[in-house]
mmCIF file of C-alpha atoms in Angstrom:
data_model
loop_
_atom_site.group_PDB
_atom_site.id
_atom_site.type_symbol
_atom_site.label_atom_id
_atom_site.label_comp_id
_atom_site.label_asym_id
_atom_site.label_seq_id
_atom_site.Cartn_x
_atom_site.Cartn_y
_atom_site.Cartn_z
ATOM 1 C CA THR A 1 -8.548 -8.204 17.321
ATOM 2 C CA VAL A 2 -9.604 -7.055 13.882
ATOM 3 C CA TYR A 3 -12.148 -9.382 12.148
ATOM 4 C CA ASP A 4 -12.808 -8.769 8.460
ATOM 5 C CA GLU A 5 -16.381 -9.837 7.462
ATOM 6 C CA THR A 6 -15.581 -9.758 3.927
ATOM 7 C CA GLN A 7 -12.436 -11.796 3.907
ATOM 8 C CA GLN A 8 -13.494 -13.837 6.875
ATOM 9 C CA THR A 9 -10.051 -13.273 8.499
ATOM 10 C CA GLU A 10 -8.978 -12.380 11.882
ATOM 11 C CA ASN A 11 -5.833 -10.663 12.964
ATOM 12 C CA SER A 12 -4.420 -9.655 16.452
ATOM 13 C CA ARG A 13 -2.436 -6.645 16.900
ATOM 14 C CA MET A 14 -1.047 -4.613 19.990
ATOM 15 C CA GLU A 15 -1.774 -0.959 20.011
ATOM 16 C CA THR A 16 -1.130 1.747 22.499
ATOM 17 C CA LEU A 17 -3.964 2.273 24.890
ATOM 18 C CA PRO A 18 -5.948 5.630 23.910
ATOM 19 C CA ALA A 19 -5.287 8.075 26.715
ATOM 20 C CA SER A 20 -9.096 8.450 27.362
ATOM 21 C CA PHE A 21 -9.037 4.886 28.421
ATOM 22 C CA ILE A 22 -6.581 5.440 31.310
ATOM 23 C CA GLY A 23 -7.989 5.153 34.837
ATOM 24 C CA LYS A 24 -11.397 4.060 33.581
ATOM 25 C CA ASP A 25 -13.420 1.127 34.989
ATOM 26 C CA ARG A 26 -15.001 -1.550 32.597
ATOM 27 C CA ARG A 27 -18.319 0.328 32.424
ATOM 28 C CA GLN A 28 -16.676 3.551 31.392
ATOM 29 C CA VAL A 29 -14.512 1.764 28.842
ATOM 30 C CA GLU A 30 -17.572 0.276 27.300
ATOM 31 C CA LYS A 31 -19.246 3.637 27.163
ATOM 32 C CA LEU A 32 -16.052 5.045 25.307
ATOM 33 C CA ILE A 33 -16.393 2.178 22.857
ATOM 34 C CA GLU A 34 -20.063 2.776 22.465
ATOM 35 C CA ASP A 35 -19.274 6.519 21.718
ATOM 36 C CA TYR A 36 -16.607 5.678 19.260
ATOM 37 C CA GLU A 37 -18.985 3.408 17.263
ATOM 38 C CA LYS A 38 -21.004 6.404 16.627
ATOM 39 C CA SER A 39 -17.998 8.385 15.430
ATOM 40 C CA PRO A 40 -15.139 6.146 14.279
ATOM 41 C CA SER A 41 -11.899 7.682 13.091
ATOM 42 C CA LEU A 42 -11.349 8.383 9.498
ATOM 43 C CA LYS A 43 -8.813 5.608 9.233
ATOM 44 C CA ASP A 44 -11.285 3.162 10.566
ATOM 45 C CA GLN A 45 -13.977 4.418 8.215
ATOM 46 C CA GLU A 46 -11.784 4.068 5.271
ATOM 47 C CA GLU A 47 -11.066 0.506 6.395
ATOM 48 C CA GLY A 48 -14.828 -0.239 6.455
ATOM 49 C CA PHE A 49 -15.635 -0.071 10.206
ATOM 50 C CA VAL A 50 -18.631 -1.928 11.269
ATOM 51 C CA SER A 51 -18.393 -2.344 15.019
ATOM 52 C CA MET A 52 -16.227 -2.482 18.109
ATOM 53 C CA SER A 53 -16.784 -4.318 21.280
ATOM 54 C CA LEU A 54 -14.834 -4.862 24.550
ATOM 55 C CA GLU A 55 -13.657 -8.530 24.779
ATOM 56 C CA SER A 56 -11.708 -8.542 28.104
ATOM 57 C CA PHE A 57 -10.836 -6.039 30.638
ATOM 58 C CA SER A 58 -8.167 -6.055 33.294
ATOM 59 C CA THR A 59 -5.683 -3.501 34.909
ATOM 60 C CA GLU A 60 -2.979 -4.820 32.822
ATOM 61 C CA LYS A 61 -4.787 -5.423 29.441
ATOM 62 C CA ILE A 62 -7.812 -4.413 27.565
ATOM 63 C CA SER A 63 -8.888 -6.538 24.519
ATOM 64 C CA VAL A 64 -11.054 -5.114 21.943
ATOM 65 C CA ARG A 65 -12.671 -6.643 18.857
ATOM 66 C CA LYS A 66 -13.025 -4.588 15.871
ATOM 67 C CA VAL A 67 -15.237 -5.679 12.830
ATOM 68 C CA ILE A 68 -14.586 -4.332 9.428
ATOM 69 C CA ALA A 69 -16.244 -5.209 6.068
ATOM 70 C CA THR A 70 -13.831 -4.416 3.078
ATOM 71 C CA SER A 71 -14.542 -4.240 -0.435
ATOM 72 C CA LEU A 72 -11.743 -5.411 -2.574
ATOM 73 C CA TYR A 73 -12.506 -3.870 -5.845
ATOM 74 C CA TYR A 74 -14.695 -1.043 -7.016
ATOM 75 C CA ALA A 75 -15.793 -0.891 -10.805
ATOM 76 C CA CYS A 76 -16.715 2.298 -12.390
ATOM 77 C CA ILE A 77 -16.361 4.402 -15.449
ATOM 78 C CA VAL A 78 -13.746 7.072 -16.055
ATOM 79 C CA ALA A 79 -13.956 9.918 -18.512
ATOM 80 C CA ASP A 80 -12.506 7.998 -21.537
ATOM 81 C CA GLY A 81 -15.760 5.798 -21.274
ATOM 82 C CA TYR A 82 -14.278 2.566 -20.601
ATOM 83 C CA LEU A 83 -14.713 0.308 -17.425
ATOM 84 C CA THR A 84 -11.965 0.774 -15.041
ATOM 85 C CA VAL A 85 -11.511 -1.253 -11.774
ATOM 86 C CA TYR A 86 -10.292 0.491 -8.636
ATOM 87 C CA ASP A 87 -9.312 -0.776 -5.262
ATOM 88 C CA GLY A 88 -11.991 -0.772 -2.493
ATOM 89 C CA ASN A 89 -11.112 2.762 -1.427
ATOM 90 C CA ARG A 90 -11.370 4.004 -5.047
ATOM 91 C CA LYS A 91 -7.995 5.433 -4.868
ATOM 92 C CA GLN A 92 -5.768 3.257 -7.051
ATOM 93 C CA VAL A 93 -6.456 1.766 -10.368
ATOM 94 C CA ILE A 94 -6.134 -1.991 -10.301
ATOM 95 C CA LEU A 95 -7.080 -2.672 -13.970
ATOM 96 C CA TYR A 96 -7.883 -0.668 -17.151
ATOM 97 C CA THR A 97 -10.156 -2.511 -19.561
ATOM 98 C CA ASP A 98 -10.891 -2.040 -23.160
ATOM 99 C CA ILE A 99 -14.736 -2.486 -22.404
ATOM 100 C CA PRO A 100 -16.555 0.551 -23.763
ATOM 101 C CA VAL A 101 -19.225 1.213 -21.134
ATOM 102 C CA PHE A 102 -21.638 2.280 -23.972
ATOM 103 C CA SER A 103 -21.358 -1.087 -25.644
ATOM 104 C CA LEU A 104 -22.984 -2.648 -22.668
ATOM 105 C CA PRO A 105 -26.668 -3.377 -22.198
ATOM 106 C CA GLN A 106 -28.507 -0.374 -20.704
ATOM 107 C CA ALA A 107 -29.004 -2.243 -17.287
ATOM 108 C CA MET A 108 -25.241 -3.043 -17.050
ATOM 109 C CA GLN A 109 -24.457 0.538 -18.095
ATOM 110 C CA GLU A 110 -26.496 2.023 -15.203
ATOM 111 C CA GLU A 111 -24.915 -0.496 -12.833
ATOM 112 C CA VAL A 112 -21.426 0.538 -13.601
ATOM 113 C CA MET A 113 -22.247 4.172 -13.723
ATOM 114 C CA ASP A 114 -23.768 3.972 -10.354
ATOM 115 C CA GLY A 115 -20.495 2.126 -9.167
ATOM 116 C CA LYS A 116 -20.263 -1.565 -8.155
ATOM 117 C CA TYR A 117 -18.463 -2.986 -5.212
ATOM 118 C CA ILE A 118 -16.890 -6.398 -6.042
ATOM 119 C CA GLN A 119 -15.890 -8.764 -3.140
ATOM 120 C CA THR A 120 -13.756 -11.299 -4.609
ATOM 121 C CA GLU A 121 -11.351 -11.709 -7.496
ATOM 122 C CA GLU A 122 -13.512 -14.580 -8.949
ATOM 123 C CA GLU A 123 -16.377 -12.267 -8.811
ATOM 124 C CA LEU A 124 -14.407 -9.535 -10.508
ATOM 125 C CA TYR A 125 -13.384 -11.705 -13.453
ATOM 126 C CA ASN A 126 -16.832 -13.248 -13.907
ATOM 127 C CA LEU A 127 -18.223 -9.629 -13.964
ATOM 128 C CA LEU A 128 -15.624 -8.525 -16.570
ATOM 129 C CA GLU A 129 -16.240 -11.578 -18.648
ATOM 130 C CA SER A 130 -20.060 -10.962 -18.673
ATOM 131 C CA TYR A 131 -19.428 -7.318 -19.676
ATOM 132 C CA SER A 132 -17.152 -8.304 -22.421
ATOM 133 C CA SER A 133 -19.421 -10.918 -23.934
#
């Protein structure tokens, strides 16, 4: 089960059991999960990994709950000096704006230059509206 704290959604999915879990008892699997929490995979880190816990354990099935916290948008400036909105991983441009960063009040300039995570579309539009006013 993957629970997204940001979206407050939960999805179940079946995955192949990691080889390191085979032949282990419950205590050993809990230790493997504890170790994984200290160093999650790059994929999990990119998804916003927060924690993982063992929900149920049997010889036929192991259920794990993974908690993630995604950021939907990330606002920052680009070289041309305009506010640009990226996805939460800062890899894809979601929106180019015509808001010149240097036209914003100093506090807003600093906030944008430091980068600002935005959780919801409503928050994004409210932020852009306040920046363009």
